[in-house]
């Protein structure tokens, strides 16, 4: 089940991002300059909207994959680094104290949700165009 997909849960600690992550940091610039809504619209039909347990937002999983490719990390490494790297948590839309996913979730996402899509090509076009 999918709810409002990408909103940062406000906590008393999210203001740390403004202090820790420089304004010119690459991940901050990607957040500000790339509109991912088209990708989200494409993925929405791969999920049930009204029943089942809550899904991890697909845009968050896409962002994990972006981090994985950008920093040349394995699934396990990108998830581990997301536990302590504040720039990763910021990019993922997580509050500093929020838990991260299980690495196997990325594999399932690629196999079940990205199968038969051209999402990754569209992401490249968004970032270059």
XYZ file of N, CA and C in Angstrom:
387
model
N 0.852 -1.162 0.000
C 0.000 0.000 0.000
C 0.902 1.229 0.000
N 0.509 2.204 -0.777
C 1.299 3.426 -0.881
C 0.503 4.598 -0.331
N 1.165 5.369 0.478
C 0.582 6.612 0.986
C 1.363 7.763 0.385
N 1.263 8.947 0.983
C 2.047 10.084 0.520
C 3.512 9.676 0.507
N 4.115 9.710 -0.655
C 5.349 8.983 -0.832
C 6.616 9.605 -0.302
N 6.851 10.852 -0.535
C 8.176 11.336 -0.157
C 8.058 12.607 0.650
N 7.967 12.442 1.928
C 7.973 13.588 2.815
C 8.929 13.290 3.956
N 9.696 14.292 4.290
C 10.623 14.121 5.398
C 9.818 14.175 6.679
N 9.969 13.159 7.492
C 9.315 13.176 8.789
C 10.044 14.189 9.657
N 9.315 15.152 10.119
C 9.927 16.194 10.935
C 10.213 15.672 12.334
N 11.400 15.909 12.757
C 11.771 15.586 14.123
C 12.566 16.773 14.646
N 12.864 16.735 15.891
C 13.630 17.835 16.464
C 15.058 17.875 15.931
N 15.470 16.839 15.215
C 16.849 16.760 14.744
C 17.034 17.090 13.261
N 15.958 17.261 12.497
C 16.130 17.503 11.058
C 16.814 18.833 10.768
N 16.780 19.762 11.706
C 17.483 21.031 11.488
C 19.001 20.838 11.454
N 19.469 19.699 11.937
C 20.903 19.403 11.858
C 21.395 19.378 10.415
N 20.530 18.972 9.499
C 20.937 18.891 8.096
C 21.432 20.237 7.576
N 20.753 21.324 7.982
C 21.175 22.648 7.528
C 22.540 23.035 8.083
N 22.877 22.504 9.235
C 24.169 22.807 9.849
C 25.294 21.919 9.328
N 24.975 20.675 9.014
C 26.002 19.687 8.679
C 26.281 19.593 7.182
N 25.238 19.680 6.372
C 25.397 19.455 4.931
C 25.540 20.798 4.223
N 26.687 21.041 3.592
C 26.908 22.322 2.912
C 25.879 22.570 1.809
N 25.609 23.836 1.550
C 24.631 24.214 0.518
C 25.060 23.727 -0.863
N 26.351 23.586 -1.091
C 26.826 23.168 -2.410
C 27.110 21.665 -2.495
N 26.697 20.907 -1.492
C 26.904 19.455 -1.511
C 26.128 18.848 -2.681
N 26.749 17.899 -3.361
C 26.144 17.296 -4.548
C 24.748 16.743 -4.273
N 24.555 16.038 -3.174
C 23.250 15.436 -2.892
C 22.194 16.497 -2.598
N 22.586 17.589 -1.975
C 21.649 18.689 -1.740
C 21.241 19.313 -3.077
N 22.217 19.486 -3.974
C 21.913 20.068 -5.291
C 20.995 19.158 -6.097
N 21.237 17.846 -6.053
C 20.356 16.904 -6.758
C 18.940 17.021 -6.217
N 18.798 17.091 -4.901
C 17.475 17.241 -4.281
C 16.759 18.485 -4.784
N 17.503 19.578 -4.926
C 16.903 20.850 -5.305
C 16.651 20.969 -6.801
N 17.479 20.352 -7.622
C 17.436 20.603 -9.058
C 16.690 19.557 -9.878
N 16.517 18.357 -9.361
C 15.874 17.306 -10.154
C 14.487 17.015 -9.603
N 13.506 17.065 -10.488
C 12.125 16.755 -10.114
C 11.878 15.274 -10.402
N 11.748 14.506 -9.343
C 11.577 13.060 -9.460
C 10.113 12.639 -9.599
N 9.186 13.588 -9.655
C 7.761 13.231 -9.638
C 7.359 12.380 -10.846
N 7.985 12.609 -12.001
C 7.665 11.810 -13.183
C 7.997 10.333 -12.940
N 9.101 10.081 -12.279
C 9.503 8.710 -11.968
C 8.499 8.088 -11.009
N 8.100 8.851 -10.016
C 7.132 8.349 -9.040
C 5.808 8.000 -9.722
N 5.369 8.836 -10.653
C 4.126 8.568 -11.379
C 4.217 7.267 -12.172
N 5.382 6.992 -12.701
C 5.572 5.768 -13.478
C 5.553 4.511 -12.602
N 6.026 4.637 -11.377
C 6.099 3.485 -10.477
C 4.795 3.203 -9.741
N 3.911 4.167 -9.681
C 2.721 4.040 -8.838
C 1.851 2.847 -9.232
N 1.824 2.496 -10.512
C 0.971 1.375 -10.941
C 1.554 0.004 -10.574
N 2.752 -0.010 -10.030
C 3.365 -1.266 -9.586
C 2.989 -1.608 -8.145
N 2.187 -0.748 -7.516
C 1.806 -0.920 -6.114
C 0.292 -0.897 -5.969
N -0.189 -1.555 -4.937
C -1.601 -1.488 -4.570
C -1.796 -0.219 -3.745
N -2.814 0.552 -4.086
C -3.003 1.832 -3.422
C -3.853 1.770 -2.162
N -4.614 0.701 -1.986
C -5.580 0.751 -0.890
C -5.564 -0.426 0.079
N -4.725 -1.417 -0.125
C -4.662 -2.480 0.882
C -3.248 -3.047 0.980
N -3.045 -3.839 2.007
C -1.717 -4.378 2.268
C -0.969 -3.509 3.263
N 0.207 -3.951 3.622
C 0.987 -3.148 4.563
C 1.637 -1.982 3.819
N 2.041 -0.993 4.567
C 2.644 0.187 3.957
C 3.950 -0.177 3.261
N 4.106 0.338 2.065
C 5.319 0.092 1.285
C 6.374 1.139 1.624
N 7.611 0.773 1.431
C 8.683 1.764 1.495
C 8.500 2.630 0.259
N 8.513 3.938 0.410
C 8.283 4.803 -0.751
C 9.224 4.461 -1.908
N 8.686 4.239 -3.101
C 9.538 3.878 -4.242
C 10.600 4.928 -4.547
N 10.275 6.197 -4.336
C 11.284 7.218 -4.603
C 12.445 7.113 -3.622
N 12.184 6.668 -2.429
C 13.284 6.467 -1.479
C 14.179 5.333 -1.978
N 13.579 4.275 -2.503
C 14.369 3.151 -3.022
C 15.154 3.567 -4.261
N 14.548 4.391 -5.109
C 15.268 4.927 -6.273
C 16.469 5.739 -5.795
N 16.268 6.513 -4.755
C 17.364 7.326 -4.221
C 18.475 6.451 -3.631
N 18.110 5.343 -3.008
C 19.141 4.395 -2.557
C 19.960 3.925 -3.764
N 19.288 3.623 -4.867
C 19.996 3.150 -6.063
C 20.887 4.242 -6.649
N 20.428 5.484 -6.587
C 21.262 6.598 -7.053
C 22.527 6.692 -6.199
N 22.363 6.596 -4.886
C 23.530 6.628 -3.992
C 24.470 5.467 -4.276
N 23.898 4.310 -4.493
C 24.681 3.098 -4.766
C 25.558 3.295 -6.001
N 24.978 3.831 -7.063
C 25.727 4.025 -8.305
C 26.688 5.206 -8.208
N 26.264 6.279 -7.583
C 27.100 7.471 -7.478
C 28.374 7.206 -6.690
N 28.243 6.462 -5.617
C 29.386 6.209 -4.742
C 29.989 4.816 -4.934
N 29.538 4.089 -5.955
C 30.038 2.754 -6.282
C 30.061 1.856 -5.043
N 28.873 1.637 -4.498
C 28.717 0.822 -3.297
C 27.855 -0.395 -3.591
N 28.022 -1.426 -2.808
C 27.129 -2.587 -2.890
C 25.835 -2.240 -2.159
N 24.827 -3.087 -2.306
C 23.567 -2.878 -1.583
C 23.818 -2.802 -0.081
N 24.608 -3.730 0.416
C 24.903 -3.771 1.855
C 25.639 -2.500 2.282
N 26.612 -2.079 1.485
C 27.404 -0.899 1.845
C 26.588 0.389 1.808
N 25.718 0.539 0.816
C 24.920 1.770 0.743
C 23.953 1.854 1.920
N 23.385 0.724 2.316
C 22.479 0.719 3.468
C 23.258 0.992 4.755
N 24.423 0.376 4.887
C 25.238 0.609 6.088
C 25.653 2.072 6.186
N 26.107 2.636 5.075
C 26.536 4.043 5.097
C 25.356 4.969 5.381
N 24.168 4.564 4.959
C 22.968 5.365 5.215
C 22.627 5.434 6.697
N 23.161 4.519 7.471
C 22.913 4.541 8.917
C 23.617 5.709 9.595
N 24.794 6.087 9.080
C 25.587 7.095 9.791
C 25.942 8.328 8.971
N 25.803 8.297 7.656
C 26.153 9.446 6.821
C 24.939 10.369 6.718
N 25.048 11.544 7.316
C 23.909 12.465 7.354
C 23.520 12.964 5.965
N 24.478 13.080 5.056
C 24.119 13.518 3.706
C 23.273 12.454 3.011
N 23.540 11.193 3.286
C 22.720 10.112 2.734
C 21.314 10.167 3.317
N 21.218 10.318 4.640
C 19.894 10.374 5.283
C 19.097 11.557 4.752
N 19.754 12.698 4.586
C 19.092 13.879 4.034
C 18.561 13.581 2.636
N 19.406 13.007 1.789
C 19.021 12.699 0.413
C 17.867 11.702 0.366
N 17.847 10.777 1.294
C 16.796 9.752 1.341
C 15.497 10.267 1.956
N 15.526 11.469 2.510
C 14.326 12.018 3.128
C 14.037 11.430 4.492
N 15.062 10.966 5.154
C 14.914 10.374 6.481
C 15.320 11.373 7.555
N 14.657 11.323 8.677
C 15.112 12.077 9.841
C 16.371 11.388 10.365
N 17.250 12.120 11.038
C 18.507 11.513 11.502
C 18.332 10.246 12.329
N 17.248 10.154 13.082
C 17.066 8.975 13.943
C 16.274 7.854 13.272
N 15.821 8.053 12.042
C 15.030 7.032 11.355
C 15.873 5.810 10.988
N 15.261 4.634 11.047
C 15.980 3.421 10.638
C 16.091 3.347 9.116
N 17.045 2.562 8.654
C 17.218 2.354 7.214
C 16.623 0.999 6.831
N 16.606 0.717 5.543
C 16.010 -0.523 5.047
C 16.964 -1.698 5.220
N 16.457 -2.882 4.960
C 17.284 -4.077 4.869
C 17.856 -4.108 3.449
N 19.129 -4.443 3.275
C 19.720 -4.454 1.932
C 18.969 -5.324 0.925
N 18.334 -6.388 1.368
C 17.607 -7.261 0.436
C 16.413 -6.548 -0.198
N 15.950 -5.485 0.426
C 14.839 -4.713 -0.131
C 15.211 -4.121 -1.485
N 16.461 -3.708 -1.645
C 16.893 -3.142 -2.926
C 16.863 -4.189 -4.035
N 17.278 -5.395 -3.717
C 17.242 -6.476 -4.705
C 15.811 -6.768 -5.118
N 14.930 -6.882 -4.139
C 13.517 -7.144 -4.441
C 12.916 -6.011 -5.256
N 13.270 -4.782 -4.924
C 12.758 -3.622 -5.651
C 13.186 -3.664 -7.115
N 14.462 -3.948 -7.349
C 14.942 -4.024 -8.734
C 14.243 -5.140 -9.498
N 14.099 -6.312 -8.870
C 13.518 -7.473 -9.560
C 12.011 -7.368 -9.750
N 11.305 -6.832 -8.759
C 9.842 -6.817 -8.818
C 9.259 -5.516 -9.355
N 9.840 -4.396 -9.018
C 9.227 -3.109 -9.366
C 9.857 -2.446 -10.587
N 11.146 -2.655 -10.799
C 11.805 -1.998 -11.930
C 11.856 -2.871 -13.174
N 11.428 -4.117 -13.014
C 11.402 -5.032 -14.155
C 10.450 -4.474 -15.216
N 10.853 -4.533 -16.457
C 10.050 -4.067 -17.588
C 9.747 -2.573 -17.527
N 10.648 -1.791 -16.965
C 10.484 -0.335 -16.987
C 11.752 0.291 -17.541
N 11.631 1.524 -17.965
C 12.808 2.269 -18.415
C 13.103 3.421 -17.452
N 12.828 3.172 -16.188
C 13.002 4.182 -15.142
C 14.445 4.677 -15.078
N 15.395 3.769 -15.132
C 16.790 4.176 -14.989
C 17.226 5.064 -16.149
N 16.733 4.793 -17.352
C 17.018 5.651 -18.498
C 16.421 7.033 -18.283
N 15.202 7.084 -17.764
C 14.556 8.371 -17.497
C 15.310 9.154 -16.430
N 15.836 8.459 -15.447
C 16.629 9.135 -14.417
C 17.870 9.780 -15.014
N 18.535 9.067 -15.900
C 19.718 9.619 -16.555
C 19.324 10.847 -17.366
N 18.217 10.761 -18.098
C 17.753 11.898 -18.893
C 17.400 13.095 -18.016
N 16.796 12.846 -16.861
C 16.469 13.933 -15.934
C 17.728 14.619 -15.429
N 18.749 13.827 -15.140
C 19.958 14.398 -14.558
C 20.811 15.127 -15.592
N 20.742 14.713 -16.850
C 21.548 15.346 -17.885
C 20.788 16.483 -18.553
N 19.495 16.301 -18.688
C 18.688 17.275 -19.421
C 18.216 18.349 -18.600
